[in-house]
JSON list of C-alpha atoms and ligand atoms in Angstrom, two decimals:
[
{"chain": "G", "resi": 1, "resn": "MET", "atom": "CA", "xyz": [0.03, -0.12, -0.04]},
{"chain": "G", "resi": 2, "resn": "LYS", "atom": "CA", "xyz": [1.23, 3.41, -0.94]},
{"chain": "G", "resi": 3, "resn": "LYS", "atom": "CA", "xyz": [2.33, 5.62, 2.13]},
{"chain": "G", "resi": 4, "resn": "GLY", "atom": "CA", "xyz": [4.76, 8.09, 0.64]},
{"chain": "G", "resi": 5, "resn": "LEU", "atom": "CA", "xyz": [4.48, 11.07, -1.63]},
{"chain": "G", "resi": 6, "resn": "PHE", "atom": "CA", "xyz": [5.27, 10.96, -5.25]},
{"chain": "G", "resi": 7, "resn": "ILE", "atom": "CA", "xyz": [6.46, 14.25, -6.63]},
{"chain": "G", "resi": 8, "resn": "VAL", "atom": "CA", "xyz": [7.19, 14.81, -10.28]},
{"chain": "G", "resi": 9, "resn": "PHE", "atom": "CA", "xyz": [8.96, 17.64, -11.99]},
{"chain": "G", "resi": 10, "resn": "GLU", "atom": "CA", "xyz": [8.07, 18.27, -15.63]},
{"chain": "G", "resi": 11, "resn": "GLY", "atom": "CA", "xyz": [9.04, 20.67, -18.38]},
{"chain": "G", "resi": 12, "resn": "GLY", "atom": "CA", "xyz": [11.04, 21.24, -21.55]},
{"chain": "G", "resi": 13, "resn": "GLU", "atom": "CA", "xyz": [14.75, 21.33, -22.17]},
{"chain": "G", "resi": 14, "resn": "GLY", "atom": "CA", "xyz": [16.71, 23.84, -20.19]},
{"chain": "G", "resi": 15, "resn": "THR", "atom": "CA", "xyz": [14.07, 24.84, -17.76]},
{"chain": "G", "resi": 16, "resn": "GLY", "atom": "CA", "xyz": [16.08, 24.04, -14.47]},
{"chain": "G", "resi": 17, "resn": "LYS", "atom": "CA", "xyz": [14.19, 20.94, -13.31]},
{"chain": "G", "resi": 18, "resn": "THR", "atom": "CA", "xyz": [17.32, 19.02, -12.51]},
{"chain": "G", "resi": 19, "resn": "THR", "atom": "CA", "xyz": [19.10, 21.68, -10.56]},
{"chain": "G", "resi": 20, "resn": "ALA", "atom": "CA", "xyz": [15.80, 22.41, -8.73]},
{"chain": "G", "resi": 21, "resn": "ILE", "atom": "CA", "xyz": [15.22, 18.84, -7.65]},
{"chain": "G", "resi": 22, "resn": "ASP", "atom": "CA", "xyz": [18.76, 18.77, -6.12]},
{"chain": "G", "resi": 23, "resn": "SER", "atom": "CA", "xyz": [17.98, 21.66, -4.00]},
{"chain": "G", "resi": 24, "resn": "ILE", "atom": "CA", "xyz": [14.58, 20.46, -2.82]},
{"chain": "G", "resi": 25, "resn": "TYR", "atom": "CA", "xyz": [16.01, 16.92, -2.25]},
{"chain": "G", "resi": 26, "resn": "ASN", "atom": "CA", "xyz": [18.64, 18.64, 0.13]},
{"chain": "G", "resi": 27, "resn": "TRP", "atom": "CA", "xyz": [15.85, 20.72, 1.88]},
{"chain": "G", "resi": 28, "resn": "ILE", "atom": "CA", "xyz": [13.79, 17.47, 2.53]},
{"chain": "G", "resi": 29, "resn": "ILE", "atom": "CA", "xyz": [16.76, 15.55, 3.80]},
{"chain": "G", "resi": 30, "resn": "ASP", "atom": "CA", "xyz": [17.82, 18.38, 6.00]},
{"chain": "G", "resi": 31, "resn": "ASN", "atom": "CA", "xyz": [14.36, 18.27, 7.68]},
{"chain": "G", "resi": 32, "resn": "ASN", "atom": "CA", "xyz": [15.19, 14.56, 8.51]},
{"chain": "G", "resi": 33, "resn": "LEU", "atom": "CA", "xyz": [12.53, 13.06, 6.21]},
{"chain": "G", "resi": 34, "resn": "ASN", "atom": "CA", "xyz": [12.85, 9.79, 4.12]},
{"chain": "G", "resi": 35, "resn": "CYS", "atom": "CA", "xyz": [13.47, 10.99, 0.51]},
{"chain": "G", "resi": 36, "resn": "ILE", "atom": "CA", "xyz": [14.95, 9.74, -2.84]},
{"chain": "G", "resi": 37, "resn": "LYS", "atom": "CA", "xyz": [15.55, 11.37, -6.02]},
{"chain": "G", "resi": 38, "resn": "THR", "atom": "CA", "xyz": [15.44, 9.68, -9.58]},
{"chain": "G", "resi": 39, "resn": "ARG", "atom": "CA", "xyz": [14.74, 10.29, -13.12]},
{"chain": "G", "resi": 40, "resn": "GLU", "atom": "CA", "xyz": [13.19, 9.08, -16.17]},
{"chain": "G", "resi": 41, "resn": "PRO", "atom": "CA", "xyz": [14.02, 7.59, -18.55]},
{"chain": "G", "resi": 42, "resn": "GLY", "atom": "CA", "xyz": [16.35, 5.93, -16.37]},
{"chain": "G", "resi": 43, "resn": "GLY", "atom": "CA", "xyz": [16.97, 5.67, -12.45]},
{"chain": "G", "resi": 44, "resn": "ILE", "atom": "CA", "xyz": [17.71, 2.01, -12.43]},
{"chain": "G", "resi": 45, "resn": "THR", "atom": "CA", "xyz": [19.91, -0.29, -14.68]},
{"chain": "G", "resi": 46, "resn": "ILE", "atom": "CA", "xyz": [17.31, -1.49, -17.08]},
{"chain": "G", "resi": 47, "resn": "SER", "atom": "CA", "xyz": [15.83, 1.79, -17.78]},
{"chain": "G", "resi": 48, "resn": "GLU", "atom": "CA", "xyz": [19.10, 3.58, -18.06]},
{"chain": "G", "resi": 49, "resn": "GLN", "atom": "CA", "xyz": [19.98, 1.02, -20.84]},
{"chain": "G", "resi": 50, "resn": "ILE", "atom": "CA", "xyz": [16.61, 1.88, -22.51]},
{"chain": "G", "resi": 51, "resn": "ARG", "atom": "CA", "xyz": [17.67, 5.57, -22.04]},
{"chain": "G", "resi": 52, "resn": "GLN", "atom": "CA", "xyz": [20.86, 4.97, -23.93]},
{"chain": "G", "resi": 53, "resn": "VAL", "atom": "CA", "xyz": [18.70, 3.56, -26.82]},
{"chain": "G", "resi": 54, "resn": "VAL", "atom": "CA", "xyz": [16.07, 5.98, -26.90]},
{"chain": "G", "resi": 55, "resn": "LEU", "atom": "CA", "xyz": [18.17, 9.21, -26.67]},
{"chain": "G", "resi": 56, "resn": "SER", "atom": "CA", "xyz": [21.25, 8.09, -28.78]},
{"chain": "G", "resi": 57, "resn": "LYS", "atom": "CA", "xyz": [21.94, 10.74, -31.49]},
{"chain": "G", "resi": 58, "resn": "GLU", "atom": "CA", "xyz": [22.88, 7.75, -33.56]},
{"chain": "G", "resi": 59, "resn": "ASN", "atom": "CA", "xyz": [19.25, 6.38, -33.64]},
{"chain": "G", "resi": 60, "resn": "LYS", "atom": "CA", "xyz": [17.93, 8.59, -36.18]},
{"chain": "G", "resi": 61, "resn": "ALA", "atom": "CA", "xyz": [15.76, 6.02, -38.00]},
{"chain": "G", "resi": 62, "resn": "MET", "atom": "CA", "xyz": [13.62, 5.74, -34.63]},
{"chain": "G", "resi": 63, "resn": "ASP", "atom": "CA", "xyz": [9.84, 5.54, -35.44]},
{"chain": "G", "resi": 64, "resn": "ALA", "atom": "CA", "xyz": [7.85, 7.83, -33.09]},
{"chain": "G", "resi": 65, "resn": "ARG", "atom": "CA", "xyz": [5.84, 4.96, -31.90]},
{"chain": "G", "resi": 66, "resn": "THR", "atom": "CA", "xyz": [8.78, 2.97, -30.89]},
{"chain": "G", "resi": 67, "resn": "GLU", "atom": "CA", "xyz": [10.06, 5.94, -29.05]},
{"chain": "G", "resi": 68, "resn": "ALA", "atom": "CA", "xyz": [6.75, 6.14, -27.23]},
{"chain": "G", "resi": 69, "resn": "LEU", "atom": "CA", "xyz": [6.96, 2.37, -26.41]},
{"chain": "G", "resi": 70, "resn": "LEU", "atom": "CA", "xyz": [10.40, 2.49, -25.16]},
{"chain": "G", "resi": 71, "resn": "TYR", "atom": "CA", "xyz": [9.67, 5.50, -22.85]},
{"chain": "G", "resi": 72, "resn": "ALA", "atom": "CA", "xyz": [6.66, 3.51, -21.46]},
{"chain": "G", "resi": 73, "resn": "ALA", "atom": "CA", "xyz": [8.83, 0.45, -20.98]},
{"chain": "G", "resi": 74, "resn": "ALA", "atom": "CA", "xyz": [11.56, 2.35, -19.14]},
{"chain": "G", "resi": 75, "resn": "ARG", "atom": "CA", "xyz": [8.69, 3.84, -17.05]},
{"chain": "G", "resi": 76, "resn": "ARG", "atom": "CA", "xyz": [7.20, 0.29, -16.07]},
{"chain": "G", "resi": 77, "resn": "GLN", "atom": "CA", "xyz": [10.62, -1.07, -14.98]},
{"chain": "G", "resi": 78, "resn": "HIS", "atom": "CA", "xyz": [11.48, 2.14, -12.94]},
{"chain": "G", "resi": 79, "resn": "LEU", "atom": "CA", "xyz": [8.01, 2.07, -11.33]},
{"chain": "G", "resi": 80, "resn": "VAL", "atom": "CA", "xyz": [7.88, -1.24, -10.21]},
{"chain": "G", "resi": 81, "resn": "GLU", "atom": "CA", "xyz": [11.48, -1.62, -9.19]},
{"chain": "G", "resi": 82, "resn": "LYS", "atom": "CA", "xyz": [12.12, 1.66, -7.62]},
{"chain": "G", "resi": 83, "resn": "VAL", "atom": "CA", "xyz": [9.30, 4.06, -7.18]},
{"chain": "G", "resi": 84, "resn": "ILE", "atom": "CA", "xyz": [6.56, 1.82, -5.72]},
{"chain": "G", "resi": 85, "resn": "PRO", "atom": "CA", "xyz": [8.93, 0.17, -3.22]},
{"chain": "G", "resi": 86, "resn": "ALA", "atom": "CA", "xyz": [10.10, 3.53, -1.93]},
{"chain": "G", "resi": 87, "resn": "LEU", "atom": "CA", "xyz": [6.47, 4.88, -1.68]},
{"chain": "G", "resi": 88, "resn": "GLU", "atom": "CA", "xyz": [5.41, 1.73, 0.08]},
{"chain": "G", "resi": 89, "resn": "GLU", "atom": "CA", "xyz": [8.22, 2.44, 2.74]},
{"chain": "G", "resi": 90, "resn": "GLY", "atom": "CA", "xyz": [6.74, 5.85, 3.20]},
{"chain": "G", "resi": 91, "resn": "ALA", "atom": "CA", "xyz": [9.46, 7.95, 1.25]},
{"chain": "G", "resi": 92, "resn": "ILE", "atom": "CA", "xyz": [8.85, 11.07, -0.66]},
{"chain": "G", "resi": 93, "resn": "VAL", "atom": "CA", "xyz": [9.97, 10.17, -4.14]},
{"chain": "G", "resi": 94, "resn": "LEU", "atom": "CA", "xyz": [11.21, 13.31, -6.27]},
{"chain": "G", "resi": 95, "resn": "CYS", "atom": "CA", "xyz": [11.20, 12.21, -10.02]},
{"chain": "G", "resi": 96, "resn": "ASP", "atom": "CA", "xyz": [12.59, 14.17, -12.89]},
{"chain": "G", "resi": 97, "resn": "ARG", "atom": "CA", "xyz": [10.00, 13.46, -15.49]},
{"chain": "G", "resi": 98, "resn": "PHE", "atom": "CA", "xyz": [6.93, 10.82, -15.58]},
{"chain": "G", "resi": 99, "resn": "VAL", "atom": "CA", "xyz": [3.93, 10.27, -17.97]},
{"chain": "G", "resi": 100, "resn": "ASP", "atom": "CA", "xyz": [3.37, 13.90, -18.52]},
{"chain": "G", "resi": 101, "resn": "SER", "atom": "CA", "xyz": [6.53, 13.92, -20.51]},
{"chain": "G", "resi": 102, "resn": "SER", "atom": "CA", "xyz": [5.20, 11.26, -22.85]},
{"chain": "G", "resi": 103, "resn": "LEU", "atom": "CA", "xyz": [1.98, 13.00, -23.11]},
{"chain": "G", "resi": 104, "resn": "ALA", "atom": "CA", "xyz": [3.58, 16.51, -24.15]},
{"chain": "G", "resi": 105, "resn": "TYR", "atom": "CA", "xyz": [6.50, 15.18, -26.23]},
{"chain": "G", "resi": 106, "resn": "GLN", "atom": "CA", "xyz": [5.14, 11.84, -28.13]},
{"chain": "G", "resi": 107, "resn": "GLY", "atom": "CA", "xyz": [1.39, 12.67, -27.66]},
{"chain": "G", "resi": 108, "resn": "HIS", "atom": "CA", "xyz": [1.34, 16.46, -28.64]},
{"chain": "G", "resi": 109, "resn": "ALA", "atom": "CA", "xyz": [4.69, 17.39, -30.24]},
{"chain": "G", "resi": 110, "resn": "ARG", "atom": "CA", "xyz": [5.14, 13.92, -32.18]},
{"chain": "G", "resi": 111, "resn": "ASP", "atom": "CA", "xyz": [1.38, 14.28, -32.97]},
{"chain": "G", "resi": 112, "resn": "LEU", "atom": "CA", "xyz": [0.57, 10.61, -31.89]},
{"chain": "G", "resi": 113, "resn": "GLY", "atom": "CA", "xyz": [-2.41, 11.95, -29.84]},
{"chain": "G", "resi": 114, "resn": "ILE", "atom": "CA", "xyz": [-2.36, 12.65, -25.98]},
{"chain": "G", "resi": 115, "resn": "GLU", "atom": "CA", "xyz": [-5.10, 9.98, -25.39]},
{"chain": "G", "resi": 116, "resn": "GLU", "atom": "CA", "xyz": [-3.39, 7.46, -27.34]},
{"chain": "G", "resi": 117, "resn": "ILE", "atom": "CA", "xyz": [-0.14, 7.94, -25.53]},
{"chain": "G", "resi": 118, "resn": "MET", "atom": "CA", "xyz": [-2.25, 7.86, -22.20]},
{"chain": "G", "resi": 119, "resn": "SER", "atom": "CA", "xyz": [-3.54, 4.55, -23.32]},
{"chain": "G", "resi": 120, "resn": "ILE", "atom": "CA", "xyz": [-0.31, 2.79, -24.02]},
{"chain": "G", "resi": 121, "resn": "ASN", "atom": "CA", "xyz": [0.91, 4.22, -20.60]},
{"chain": "G", "resi": 122, "resn": "LYS", "atom": "CA", "xyz": [-2.00, 2.84, -18.73]},
{"chain": "G", "resi": 123, "resn": "PHE", "atom": "CA", "xyz": [-0.77, -0.55, -19.42]},
{"chain": "G", "resi": 124, "resn": "ALA", "atom": "CA", "xyz": [2.63, 0.50, -17.84]},
{"chain": "G", "resi": 125, "resn": "ILE", "atom": "CA", "xyz": [1.50, 2.37, -14.90]},
{"chain": "G", "resi": 126, "resn": "GLY", "atom": "CA", "xyz": [-1.77, 1.07, -14.09]},
{"chain": "G", "resi": 127, "resn": "GLU", "atom": "CA", "xyz": [-3.42, 3.59, -11.50]},
{"chain": "G", "resi": 128, "resn": "TYR", "atom": "CA", "xyz": [0.04, 5.10, -10.35]},
{"chain": "G", "resi": 129, "resn": "MET", "atom": "CA", "xyz": [-0.12, 8.88, -10.75]},
{"chain": "G", "resi": 130, "resn": "PRO", "atom": "CA", "xyz": [2.06, 11.44, -9.35]},
{"chain": "G", "resi": 131, "resn": "ASP", "atom": "CA", "xyz": [0.40, 13.00, -6.05]},
{"chain": "G", "resi": 132, "resn": "ILE", "atom": "CA", "xyz": [1.73, 16.43, -7.50]},
{"chain": "G", "resi": 133, "resn": "SER", "atom": "CA", "xyz": [3.49, 17.41, -10.74]},
{"chain": "G", "resi": 134, "resn": "VAL", "atom": "CA", "xyz": [5.56, 20.79, -10.70]},
{"chain": "G", "resi": 135, "resn": "LEU", "atom": "CA", "xyz": [5.55, 22.12, -14.20]},
{"chain": "G", "resi": 136, "resn": "PHE", "atom": "CA", "xyz": [8.43, 24.45, -15.30]},
{"chain": "G", "resi": 137, "resn": "ASP", "atom": "CA", "xyz": [7.09, 26.78, -17.96]},
{"chain": "G", "resi": 138, "resn": "LEU", "atom": "CA", "xyz": [9.68, 28.43, -20.11]},
{"chain": "G", "resi": 139, "resn": "ASP", "atom": "CA", "xyz": [10.06, 30.00, -23.53]},
{"chain": "G", "resi": 140, "resn": "PRO", "atom": "CA", "xyz": [11.98, 27.13, -25.35]},
{"chain": "G", "resi": 141, "resn": "GLN", "atom": "CA", "xyz": [14.13, 29.62, -27.00]},
{"chain": "G", "resi": 142, "resn": "ILE", "atom": "CA", "xyz": [15.55, 30.67, -23.61]},
{"chain": "G", "resi": 143, "resn": "GLY", "atom": "CA", "xyz": [15.65, 26.92, -22.50]},
{"chain": "G", "resi": 144, "resn": "LEU", "atom": "CA", "xyz": [17.70, 25.72, -25.59]},
{"chain": "G", "resi": 145, "resn": "GLU", "atom": "CA", "xyz": [20.12, 28.71, -25.11]},
{"chain": "G", "resi": 146, "resn": "ARG", "atom": "CA", "xyz": [20.75, 27.61, -21.51]},
{"chain": "G", "resi": 147, "resn": "ILE", "atom": "CA", "xyz": [21.67, 24.01, -22.45]},
{"chain": "G", "resi": 148, "resn": "SER", "atom": "CA", "xyz": [23.86, 25.23, -25.32]},
{"chain": "G", "resi": 149, "resn": "ASN", "atom": "CA", "xyz": [25.83, 27.17, -22.61]},
{"chain": "G", "resi": 150, "resn": "ASN", "atom": "CA", "xyz": [26.06, 24.30, -20.20]},
{"chain": "G", "resi": 151, "resn": "ASP", "atom": "CA", "xyz": [28.94, 22.31, -20.77]},
{"chain": "G", "resi": 152, "resn": "CYS", "atom": "CA", "xyz": [28.27, 19.57, -18.29]},
{"chain": "G", "resi": 153, "resn": "ARG", "atom": "CA", "xyz": [25.00, 18.37, -20.05]},
{"chain": "G", "resi": 154, "resn": "GLU", "atom": "CA", "xyz": [25.27, 16.06, -23.08]},
{"chain": "G", "resi": 155, "resn": "ILE", "atom": "CA", "xyz": [23.03, 17.01, -25.92]},
{"chain": "G", "resi": 156, "resn": "ASN", "atom": "CA", "xyz": [20.83, 14.21, -26.64]},
{"chain": "G", "resi": 157, "resn": "ARG", "atom": "CA", "xyz": [18.61, 12.97, -29.87]},
{"chain": "G", "resi": 158, "resn": "LEU", "atom": "CA", "xyz": [15.41, 15.16, -28.52]},
{"chain": "G", "resi": 159, "resn": "ASP", "atom": "CA", "xyz": [17.65, 18.25, -28.09]},
{"chain": "G", "resi": 160, "resn": "LEU", "atom": "CA", "xyz": [18.46, 18.36, -31.61]},
{"chain": "G", "resi": 161, "resn": "GLU", "atom": "CA", "xyz": [14.96, 18.75, -32.68]},
{"chain": "G", "resi": 162, "resn": "LYS", "atom": "CA", "xyz": [14.08, 22.27, -34.23]},
{"chain": "G", "resi": 163, "resn": "LEU", "atom": "CA", "xyz": [12.65, 25.23, -32.10]},
{"chain": "G", "resi": 164, "resn": "ASP", "atom": "CA", "xyz": [9.21, 24.37, -33.36]},
{"chain": "G", "resi": 165, "resn": "PHE", "atom": "CA", "xyz": [9.24, 21.06, -31.95]},
{"chain": "G", "resi": 166, "resn": "HIS", "atom": "CA", "xyz": [9.97, 22.40, -28.59]},
{"chain": "G", "resi": 167, "resn": "GLN", "atom": "CA", "xyz": [7.31, 24.91, -28.78]},
{"chain": "G", "resi": 168, "resn": "ARG", "atom": "CA", "xyz": [4.78, 22.15, -29.32]},
{"chain": "G", "resi": 169, "resn": "VAL", "atom": "CA", "xyz": [6.32, 20.57, -26.28]},
{"chain": "G", "resi": 170, "resn": "ARG", "atom": "CA", "xyz": [5.50, 23.64, -24.31]},
{"chain": "G", "resi": 171, "resn": "GLU", "atom": "CA", "xyz": [2.07, 23.78, -25.84]},
{"chain": "G", "resi": 172, "resn": "GLY", "atom": "CA", "xyz": [1.45, 20.04, -25.02]},
{"chain": "G", "resi": 173, "resn": "TYR", "atom": "CA", "xyz": [2.27, 20.63, -21.51]},
{"chain": "G", "resi": 174, "resn": "ASN", "atom": "CA", "xyz": [0.06, 23.64, -21.41]},
{"chain": "G", "resi": 175, "resn": "ILE", "atom": "CA", "xyz": [-2.96, 21.52, -22.68]},
{"chain": "G", "resi": 176, "resn": "ILE", "atom": "CA", "xyz": [-2.27, 18.91, -20.14]},
{"chain": "G", "resi": 177, "resn": "PHE", "atom": "CA", "xyz": [-2.12, 21.66, -17.25]},
{"chain": "G", "resi": 178, "resn": "GLU", "atom": "CA", "xyz": [-5.51, 22.89, -18.13]},
{"chain": "G", "resi": 179, "resn": "ASN", "atom": "CA", "xyz": [-6.98, 19.36, -18.01]},
{"chain": "G", "resi": 180, "resn": "ASN", "atom": "CA", "xyz": [-5.37, 18.46, -14.69]},
{"chain": "G", "resi": 181, "resn": "LYS", "atom": "CA", "xyz": [-5.21, 21.59, -12.40]},
{"chain": "G", "resi": 182, "resn": "ASP", "atom": "CA", "xyz": [-5.95, 19.43, -9.33]},
{"chain": "G", "resi": 183, "resn": "ARG", "atom": "CA", "xyz": [-2.55, 17.71, -9.80]},
{"chain": "G", "resi": 184, "resn": "ILE", "atom": "CA", "xyz": [-0.22, 20.02, -11.84]},
{"chain": "G", "resi": 185, "resn": "VAL", "atom": "CA", "xyz": [1.30, 23.30, -10.38]},
{"chain": "G", "resi": 186, "resn": "LYS", "atom": "CA", "xyz": [2.90, 25.47, -12.91]},
{"chain": "G", "resi": 187, "resn": "ILE", "atom": "CA", "xyz": [5.89, 27.57, -12.18]},
{"chain": "G", "resi": 188, "resn": "ASP", "atom": "CA", "xyz": [7.47, 30.44, -14.03]},
{"chain": "G", "resi": 189, "resn": "ALA", "atom": "CA", "xyz": [10.96, 28.92, -14.88]},
{"chain": "G", "resi": 190, "resn": "SER", "atom": "CA", "xyz": [12.26, 32.33, -16.29]},
{"chain": "G", "resi": 191, "resn": "LYS", "atom": "CA", "xyz": [12.67, 33.62, -12.86]},
{"chain": "G", "resi": 192, "resn": "SER", "atom": "CA", "xyz": [15.98, 33.11, -10.82]},
{"chain": "G", "resi": 193, "resn": "LYS", "atom": "CA", "xyz": [16.91, 29.89, -9.53]},
{"chain": "G", "resi": 194, "resn": "GLU", "atom": "CA", "xyz": [16.38, 31.19, -5.85]},
{"chain": "G", "resi": 195, "resn": "SER", "atom": "CA", "xyz": [12.89, 32.46, -6.74]},
{"chain": "G", "resi": 196, "resn": "VAL", "atom": "CA", "xyz": [12.03, 29.03, -8.55]},
{"chain": "G", "resi": 197, "resn": "ILE", "atom": "CA", "xyz": [13.19, 27.08, -5.44]},
{"chain": "G", "resi": 198, "resn": "ASP", "atom": "CA", "xyz": [11.23, 29.35, -3.07]},
{"chain": "G", "resi": 199, "resn": "GLN", "atom": "CA", "xyz": [8.23, 28.98, -5.30]},
{"chain": "G", "resi": 200, "resn": "ILE", "atom": "CA", "xyz": [8.50, 25.19, -5.17]},
{"chain": "G", "resi": 201, "resn": "LYS", "atom": "CA", "xyz": [9.04, 24.80, -1.44]},
{"chain": "G", "resi": 202, "resn": "ASN", "atom": "CA", "xyz": [5.90, 27.09, -0.96]},
{"chain": "G", "resi": 203, "resn": "ILE", "atom": "CA", "xyz": [3.81, 24.60, -3.00]},
{"chain": "G", "resi": 204, "resn": "LEU", "atom": "CA", "xyz": [5.40, 21.58, -1.25]},
{"chain": "G", "resi": 205, "resn": "LYS", "atom": "CA", "xyz": [5.31, 22.66, 2.32]},
{"chain": "G", "resi": 206, "resn": "PRO", "atom": "CA", "xyz": [1.74, 21.93, 3.09]},
{"chain": "G", "resi": 207, "resn": "ARG", "atom": "CA", "xyz": [1.57, 18.71, 1.05]},
{"chain": "G", "resi": 208, "resn": "ILE", "atom": "CA", "xyz": [4.69, 17.30, 2.61]},
{"chain": "G", "resi": 209, "resn": "TRP", "atom": "CA", "xyz": [3.87, 18.13, 6.20]},
{"chain": "G", "resi": 210, "resn": "THR", "atom": "CA", "xyz": [0.42, 17.05, 6.09]},
{"chain": "G", "resi": 211, "resn": "ASN", "atom": "CA", "xyz": [1.23, 13.80, 4.37]},
{"chain": "G", "resi": 212, "resn": "ILE", "atom": "CA", "xyz": [4.14, 12.93, 6.58]},
{"chain": "G", "resi": 213, "resn": "ASN", "atom": "CA", "xyz": [3.04, 13.85, 10.08]},
{"chain": "Y", "resi": 301, "resn": "TMP", "atom": "P1", "xyz": [16.40, 14.70, -19.68]},
{"chain": "Y", "resi": 301, "resn": "TMP", "atom": "O1", "xyz": [16.47, 13.60, -18.80]},
{"chain": "Y", "resi": 301, "resn": "TMP", "atom": "O2", "xyz": [17.76, 15.41, -19.90]},
{"chain": "Y", "resi": 301, "resn": "TMP", "atom": "O3", "xyz": [15.38, 15.82, -19.61]},
{"chain": "Y", "resi": 301, "resn": "TMP", "atom": "O4", "xyz": [16.23, 14.03, -21.11]},
{"chain": "Y", "resi": 301, "resn": "TMP", "atom": "C1", "xyz": [15.29, 13.16, -21.25]},
{"chain": "Y", "resi": 301, "resn": "TMP", "atom": "C2", "xyz": [14.57, 13.47, -22.80]},
{"chain": "Y", "resi": 301, "resn": "TMP", "atom": "O5", "xyz": [13.56, 12.62, -23.15]},
{"chain": "Y", "resi": 301, "resn": "TMP", "atom": "C3", "xyz": [14.02, 15.03, -22.95]},
{"chain": "Y", "resi": 301, "resn": "TMP", "atom": "O6", "xyz": [14.21, 15.53, -24.26]},
{"chain": "Y", "resi": 301, "resn": "TMP", "atom": "C4", "xyz": [12.57, 14.70, -22.86]},
{"chain": "Y", "resi": 301, "resn": "TMP", "atom": "C5", "xyz": [12.49, 13.23, -23.51]},
{"chain": "Y", "resi": 301, "resn": "TMP", "atom": "N1", "xyz": [11.27, 12.37, -23.01]},
{"chain": "Y", "resi": 301, "resn": "TMP", "atom": "C6", "xyz": [10.28, 12.13, -24.00]},
{"chain": "Y", "resi": 301, "resn": "TMP", "atom": "O7", "xyz": [10.13, 12.50, -24.84]},
{"chain": "Y", "resi": 301, "resn": "TMP", "atom": "N2", "xyz": [9.32, 11.38, -23.26]},
{"chain": "Y", "resi": 301, "resn": "TMP", "atom": "C7", "xyz": [9.36, 10.83, -22.09]},
{"chain": "Y", "resi": 301, "resn": "TMP", "atom": "O8", "xyz": [8.24, 10.15, -21.59]},
{"chain": "Y", "resi": 301, "resn": "TMP", "atom": "C8", "xyz": [10.31, 10.96, -21.14]},
{"chain": "Y", "resi": 301, "resn": "TMP", "atom": "C9", "xyz": [10.52, 10.39, -19.87]},
{"chain": "Y", "resi": 301, "resn": "TMP", "atom": "C10", "xyz": [11.27, 11.79, -21.75]}
]
């Protein structure tokens, strides 16, 4: 039975999710709570292997449906092997991306259909959905500039898509947000790192302390 809290961070490229997750993780740990941080696609060996395949710049021939299925397969393995056991132990799970990424990237930007992508993902995740999703909203032009200036981040197959694709990803996320306001909170990722982290802490505080105490 699920006892923990499943918190997911979503958004386009260069929106600052990964840096923010590190700060939020440290903040939660400093408060002596049980917390793990993880990512999709990846987080455990099998899903990291799938990540290599799906994001390799060599795999130019990859079909959009194959891509969608690989993300769903990586998600399934990560969920059963890492996320569910941690939640059952009562941990707070901070996850960099989950099903909304597939809905925005494959469903909307790749034009496979948000509903269709949700249906293949239902097979992978069953009823497991995040308790709260934090959506980092940012003009993709700014996001792509940020990643091109970040020497530590390797450029992957999806980063190489044209600006128009990334604009469609943002549009996709906003459609999903409009239909799921009970679960998704949108933040303005163009603000300073400190302000973004403060915004997230204020959103998470009541959820974390109500859930855990
Ligand atoms: P990131 O972990 O560096 O954000 O890279 C993951 C990439 O994979 C990013 O471009 C978003 C993309 N992605 C999808 O297209 N669909 C998905 O379901 C997931 C989890 C990621």
